[in-house]
PDB file of C-alpha atoms in Angstrom:
ATOM      1  CA  ALA P 295      10.634  31.219  33.323  1.00 52.00           C
ATOM      2  CA  GLU P 296      12.755  31.048  36.456  1.00 60.00           C
ATOM      3  CA  GLN P 297      14.035  27.400  36.678  1.00 56.00           C
ATOM      4  CA  ALA P 298      15.335  28.110  32.609  1.00 54.00           C
ATOM      5  CA  ARG P 299      17.597  30.787  33.772  1.00 56.00           C
ATOM      6  CA  LYS P 300      18.657  29.203  36.317  1.00 55.00           C
ATOM      7  CA  ARG P 301      19.729  26.585  34.243  1.00 53.00           C
ATOM      8  CA  LEU P 302      21.347  28.449  31.746  1.00 53.00           C
ATOM      9  CA  LYS P 303      23.510  30.388  34.186  1.00 54.00           C
ATOM     10  CA  THR P 304      24.669  27.392  35.298  1.00 54.00           C
ATOM     11  CA  ILE P 305      25.545  26.158  31.619  1.00 50.00           C
ATOM     12  CA  THR P 306      27.290  29.828  31.114  1.00 48.00           C
ATOM     13  CA  ASN P 307      28.866  29.355  34.160  1.00 49.00           C
ATOM     14  CA  THR P 308      30.439  25.683  33.797  1.00 49.00           C
ATOM     15  CA  SER P 309      31.089  27.163  29.762  1.00 47.00           C
ATOM     16  CA  ALA P 310      35.159  25.960  28.650  1.00 41.00           C
ATOM     17  CA  ASP P 311      35.604  29.803  27.273  1.00 46.00           C
ATOM     18  CA  GLY P 312      33.481  31.599  30.778  1.00 48.00           C
ATOM     19  CA  ALA P 313      30.917  33.558  28.232  1.00 46.00           C
ATOM     20  CA  ALA P 314      28.989  34.964  31.616  1.00 44.00           C
ATOM     21  CA  ALA P 315      32.317  35.850  33.028  1.00 45.00           C
ATOM     22  CA  ALA P 316      33.456  37.529  28.959  1.00 46.00           C
ATOM     23  CA  ALA P 317      30.221  39.816  29.639  1.00 48.00           C
ATOM     24  CA  ALA P 318      30.336  40.483  33.230  1.00 46.00           C
ATOM     25  CA  ALA P 319      34.089  41.965  32.357  1.00 44.00           C
ATOM     26  CA  THR P 320      33.220  44.113  29.388  1.00 45.00           C
ATOM     27  CA  ALA P 321      31.408  47.141  31.506  1.00 40.00           C
ATOM     28  CA  THR P 322      33.287  49.977  29.497  1.00 39.00           C
ATOM     29  CA  THR P 323      32.505  51.492  25.890  1.00 39.00           C
ATOM     30  CA  ILE P 324      35.003  49.119  23.020  1.00 37.00           C
ATOM     31  CA  ARG P 325      37.211  51.446  21.680  1.00 41.00           C
ATOM     32  CA  VAL P 326      37.717  49.335  18.312  1.00 39.00           C
ATOM     33  CA  ALA P 327      36.265  48.225  15.334  1.00 50.00           C
ATOM     34  CA  ARG P 328      37.081  44.648  15.569  1.00 67.00           C
ATOM     35  CA  ASP P 329      36.886  42.409  18.082  1.00 74.00           C
ATOM     36  CA  SER P 330      37.834  42.620  21.798  1.00 86.00           C
ATOM     37  CA  GLN P 331      39.383  39.769  23.421  1.00 89.00           C
ATOM     38  CA  GLU P 332      36.352  39.674  25.480  1.00 90.00           C
ATOM     39  CA  ILE P 333      33.850  40.150  22.513  1.00 90.00           C
ATOM     40  CA  LYS P 334      35.477  37.050  21.320  1.00 90.00           C
ATOM     41  CA  ASN P 335      35.104  34.932  23.863  1.00 91.00           C
ATOM     42  CA  LEU P 336      31.764  35.597  24.749  1.00 92.00           C
ATOM     43  CA  ARG P 337      31.479  34.653  20.825  1.00 90.00           C
ATOM     44  CA  ARG P 338      32.187  31.695  21.517  1.00 90.00           C
ATOM     45  CA  GLY P 339      30.593  30.931  24.608  1.00 91.00           C
ATOM     46  CA  LEU P 340      27.600  31.866  22.807  1.00 92.00           C
ATOM     47  CA  LEU P 341      27.424  28.980  20.063  1.00 90.00           C
ATOM     48  CA  ASN P 342      29.042  26.755  22.978  1.00 87.00           C
ATOM     49  CA  MET P 343      25.984  27.314  24.959  1.00 89.00           C
ATOM     50  CA  VAL P 344      23.589  26.285  21.379  1.00 87.00           C
ATOM     51  CA  LYS P 345      26.062  23.221  20.241  1.00 84.00           C
ATOM     52  CA  ARG P 346      25.498  21.845  23.283  1.00 82.00           C
ATOM     53  CA  ASN P 347      21.256  22.636  23.729  1.00 81.00           C
ATOM     54  CA  MET P 348      21.540  21.059  20.009  1.00 79.00           C
ATOM     55  CA  GLY P 349      22.752  18.434  21.089  1.00 72.00           C
ATOM     56  CA  PHE P 350      25.990  19.016  19.207  1.00 71.00           C
ATOM     57  CA  LYS P 351      28.320  18.670  22.259  1.00 59.00           C
ATOM     58  CA  THR P 352      28.194  15.708  24.559  1.00 51.00           C
ATOM     59  CA  GLU P 353      30.003  14.669  27.460  1.00 51.00           C
ATOM     60  CA  GLY P 354      31.241  11.575  26.643  1.00 46.00           C
ATOM     61  CA  VAL P 355      28.291  10.257  25.302  1.00 45.00           C
ATOM     62  CA  ILE P 356      27.336   9.837  21.688  1.00 47.00           C
ATOM     63  CA  VAL P 357      24.052  10.891  20.806  1.00 46.00           C
ATOM     64  CA  LEU P 358      21.764  11.570  18.115  1.00 47.00           C
ATOM     65  CA  PRO P 359      19.244  14.227  18.530  1.00 48.00           C
ATOM     66  CA  TYR P 360      17.186  13.506  16.346  1.00 43.00           C
ATOM     67  CA  TYR P 361      16.969  10.298  15.210  1.00 44.00           C
ATOM     68  CA  TYR P 362      16.079   9.723  18.960  1.00 46.00           C
ATOM     69  CA  GLY P 363      13.895  12.570  18.848  1.00 48.00           C
ATOM     70  CA  GLY P 364      15.586  14.074  21.412  1.00 49.00           C
ATOM     71  CA  ALA P 365      16.868  17.688  20.803  1.00 57.00           C
ATOM     72  CA  PRO P 366      14.988  21.160  19.706  1.00 65.00           C
ATOM     73  CA  LYS P 367      14.498  22.108  16.234  1.00 78.00           C
ATOM     74  CA  ASN P 368      14.161  25.322  17.602  1.00 87.00           C
ATOM     75  CA  TRP P 369      16.813  27.163  20.225  1.00 89.00           C
ATOM     76  CA  ARG P 370      16.658  30.141  22.262  1.00 92.00           C
ATOM     77  CA  ILE P 371      19.442  30.662  24.883  1.00 93.00           C
ATOM     78  CA  GLU P 372      19.544  33.725  27.269  1.00 94.00           C
ATOM     79  CA  VAL P 373      22.253  35.491  28.688  1.00 94.00           C
ATOM     80  CA  PRO P 374      22.151  38.047  31.580  1.00 94.00           C
ATOM     81  CA  ASP P 375      23.535  41.160  32.377  1.00 92.00           C
ATOM     82  CA  ILE P 376      25.039  42.041  29.316  1.00 93.00           C
ATOM     83  CA  PRO P 377      25.920  45.995  28.841  1.00 93.00           C
ATOM     84  CA  LYS P 378      25.057  48.144  26.027  1.00 94.00           C
ATOM     85  CA  ALA P 379      28.335  48.229  25.066  1.00 92.00           C
ATOM     86  CA  THR P 380      28.576  44.830  24.449  1.00 93.00           C
ATOM     87  CA  PHE P 381      25.514  44.087  23.202  1.00 94.00           C
ATOM     88  CA  ALA P 382      26.949  46.993  20.934  1.00 93.00           C
ATOM     89  CA  ALA P 383      30.318  45.122  20.066  1.00 92.00           C
ATOM     90  CA  LEU P 384      28.543  42.287  19.567  1.00 93.00           C
ATOM     91  CA  MET P 385      26.134  43.369  16.522  1.00 93.00           C
ATOM     92  CA  TYR P 386      29.676  44.557  15.462  1.00 91.00           C
ATOM     93  CA  ARG P 387      28.691  48.305  16.103  1.00 92.00           C
ATOM     94  CA  PRO P 388      30.997  48.800  18.864  1.00 90.00           C
ATOM     95  CA  THR P 389      31.001  52.768  18.357  1.00 91.00           C
ATOM     96  CA  ASP P 390      26.849  52.956  18.953  1.00 91.00           C
ATOM     97  CA  VAL P 391      27.419  52.079  23.047  1.00 91.00           C
ATOM     98  CA  ASP P 392      23.889  54.008  23.097  1.00 92.00           C
ATOM     99  CA  LEU P 393      22.025  52.335  20.065  1.00 93.00           C
ATOM    100  CA  GLU P 394      20.635  54.627  18.478  1.00 92.00           C
ATOM    101  CA  SER P 395      20.980  52.393  15.201  1.00 92.00           C
ATOM    102  CA  PHE P 396      19.062  50.026  16.410  1.00 93.00           C
ATOM    103  CA  VAL P 397      15.419  49.639  15.960  1.00 91.00           C
ATOM    104  CA  LYS P 398      13.657  49.628  19.523  1.00 92.00           C
ATOM    105  CA  ASN P 399      10.251  46.701  19.262  1.00 90.00           C
ATOM    106  CA  GLY P 400       8.740  48.256  22.747  1.00 91.00           C
ATOM    107  CA  ALA P 401      11.119  47.015  25.201  1.00 93.00           C
ATOM    108  CA  TYR P 402      13.652  45.042  22.635  1.00 95.00           C
ATOM    109  CA  TYR P 403      15.716  45.331  20.005  1.00 95.00           C
ATOM    110  CA  LYS P 404      15.104  43.490  17.860  1.00 94.00           C
ATOM    111  CA  GLU P 405      17.413  42.072  14.348  1.00 94.00           C
ATOM    112  CA  LYS P 406      17.501  39.600  12.328  1.00 94.00           C
ATOM    113  CA  TYR P 407      20.902  38.883  11.844  1.00 92.00           C
ATOM    114  CA  GLU P 408      23.471  36.065  10.283  1.00 94.00           C
ATOM    115  CA  ALA P 409      24.440  33.363  12.154  1.00 93.00           C
ATOM    116  CA  SER P 410      27.944  32.891  10.814  1.00 92.00           C
ATOM    117  CA  LYS P 411      28.113  36.479  11.823  1.00 92.00           C
ATOM    118  CA  LEU P 412      27.188  36.591  14.988  1.00 93.00           C
ATOM    119  CA  PHE P 413      29.236  33.304  16.093  1.00 92.00           C
ATOM    120  CA  GLY P 414      32.309  34.310  14.886  1.00 89.00           C
ATOM    121  CA  THR P 415      32.190  31.292  12.703  1.00 88.00           C
ATOM    122  CA  TYR P 416      32.413  30.116   9.362  1.00 85.00           C
ATOM    123  CA  GLU P 417      29.669  27.807   8.023  1.00 81.00           C
ATOM    124  CA  ALA P 418      31.177  24.682   8.782  1.00 79.00           C
ATOM    125  CA  GLN P 419      31.517  25.277  12.059  1.00 83.00           C
ATOM    126  CA  LEU P 420      27.483  25.494  12.300  1.00 84.00           C
ATOM    127  CA  THR P 421      27.385  22.008  11.142  1.00 81.00           C
ATOM    128  CA  LYS P 422      26.726  18.635  13.194  1.00 78.00           C
ATOM    129  CA  ASP P 423      27.072  15.334  10.605  1.00 71.00           C
ATOM    130  CA  PHE P 424      26.531  12.049  12.356  1.00 67.00           C
ATOM    131  CA  ASN P 425      28.200   9.839  10.595  1.00 61.00           C
ATOM    132  CA  ARG P 426      26.725   6.248  10.535  1.00 59.00           C
ATOM    133  CA  GLU P 427      22.815   7.824  10.173  1.00 63.00           C
ATOM    134  CA  CYS P 428      24.106   9.656   7.505  1.00 69.00           C
ATOM    135  CA  VAL P 429      21.906  12.894   8.926  1.00 71.00           C
ATOM    136  CA  THR P 430      23.254  16.443   8.819  1.00 77.00           C
ATOM    137  CA  GLN P 431      22.094  18.865  11.151  1.00 79.00           C
ATOM    138  CA  ASN P 432      22.353  23.076  10.173  1.00 85.00           C
ATOM    139  CA  ILE P 433      22.624  25.894  12.510  1.00 87.00           C
ATOM    140  CA  GLY P 434      19.550  28.238  10.583  1.00 89.00           C
ATOM    141  CA  PRO P 435      21.636  30.964   8.907  1.00 91.00           C
ATOM    142  CA  TYR P 436      19.794  33.407  10.548  1.00 93.00           C
ATOM    143  CA  VAL P 437      19.385  34.074  14.151  1.00 95.00           C
ATOM    144  CA  SER P 438      17.237  36.922  15.305  1.00 95.00           C
ATOM    145  CA  VAL P 439      18.890  39.341  18.334  1.00 96.00           C
ATOM    146  CA  ARG P 440      17.001  40.297  21.179  1.00 96.00           C
ATOM    147  CA  TYR P 441      18.458  42.802  23.834  1.00 96.00           C
ATOM    148  CA  LYS P 442      16.181  44.404  26.464  1.00 96.00           C
ATOM    149  CA  PRO P 443      17.960  47.250  28.175  1.00 95.00           C
ATOM    150  CA  SER P 444      16.042  47.548  31.004  1.00 94.00           C
ATOM    151  CA  THR P 445      17.339  43.523  32.986  1.00 95.00           C
ATOM    152  CA  MET P 446      20.434  43.668  29.773  1.00 95.00           C
ATOM    153  CA  GLU P 447      19.391  40.450  28.891  1.00 96.00           C
ATOM    154  CA  LEU P 448      20.260  39.726  25.559  1.00 96.00           C
ATOM    155  CA  SER P 449      18.100  36.546  24.190  1.00 96.00           C
ATOM    156  CA  ILE P 450      19.227  34.426  20.680  1.00 96.00           C
ATOM    157  CA  SER P 451      17.189  31.840  19.201  1.00 95.00           C
ATOM    158  CA  GLY P 452      16.369  30.145  15.819  1.00 93.00           C
ATOM    159  CA  TYR P 453      16.540  27.424  14.557  1.00 90.00           C
ATOM    160  CA  ALA P 454      17.861  23.446  13.384  1.00 84.00           C
ATOM    161  CA  GLU P 455      18.257  22.411   9.488  1.00 81.00           C
ATOM    162  CA  MET P 456      17.954  18.997   9.932  1.00 76.00           C
ATOM    163  CA  TYR P 457      18.598  16.556   6.674  1.00 73.00           C
ATOM    164  CA  ALA P 458      19.545  13.243   5.592  1.00 72.00           C
ATOM    165  CA  THR P 459      21.509  11.762   2.640  1.00 66.00           C
ATOM    166  CA  MET P 460      21.359   8.096   1.025  1.00 62.00           C
ATOM    167  CA  ALA P 461      24.032   5.679  -0.159  1.00 57.00           C
ATOM    168  CA  TYR P 462      22.629   2.789  -2.007  1.00 53.00           C
ATOM    169  CA  ARG P 463      24.377   0.528  -3.998  1.00 51.00           C
ATOM    170  CA  LEU P 464      22.968  -1.490  -6.974  1.00 52.00           C
ATOM    171  CA  PHE P 465      24.186  -5.161  -7.354  1.00 54.00           C
ATOM    172  CA  GLY P 466      26.600  -5.506  -9.799  1.00 53.00           C
ATOM    173  CA  SER P 467      27.698  -2.127 -10.091  1.00 51.00           C
ATOM    174  CA  SER P 468      31.178  -0.736  -9.479  1.00 52.00           C
ATOM    175  CA  ASP P 469      31.642   2.786  -9.607  1.00 52.00           C
ATOM    176  CA  PHE P 470      31.090   3.177  -5.636  1.00 47.00           C
TER     177      PHE P 470
END
């Protein structure tokens, strides 16, 4: 578990959007109903971490994760040092800094949430098409968000939907 945390910290630190820097910079209460720039950067950074974990983003190499059996069907990311105010703003409740409107199960606040709303994107940005093999991979429509206030750790988990489309041509058909 400790090695996974270190790896995720490295991924977070190397993220182009600086999700960890945005989370660390957000130590004050967010007073406006819409997202601040730090929350927007955090959402974008979280989405990039998920995409990298699922094989959406590669550095100069074309990788077809499920075609070659290399990417996970279930994914999970952990982000350390997220203050309560940042977690509340991420869940679109910026005025609930004390997390009173959240349900606490044991040590965690846990909630099922829409992926597109959490990441602040459209459904199309949660999809990766692999054109040559007619394979499409989606981030599932719902994610599980867990927050542990004692360690200030945010954990987001979900699953991948994958499907293939087959196109074929009948001999003598001019419909295509």
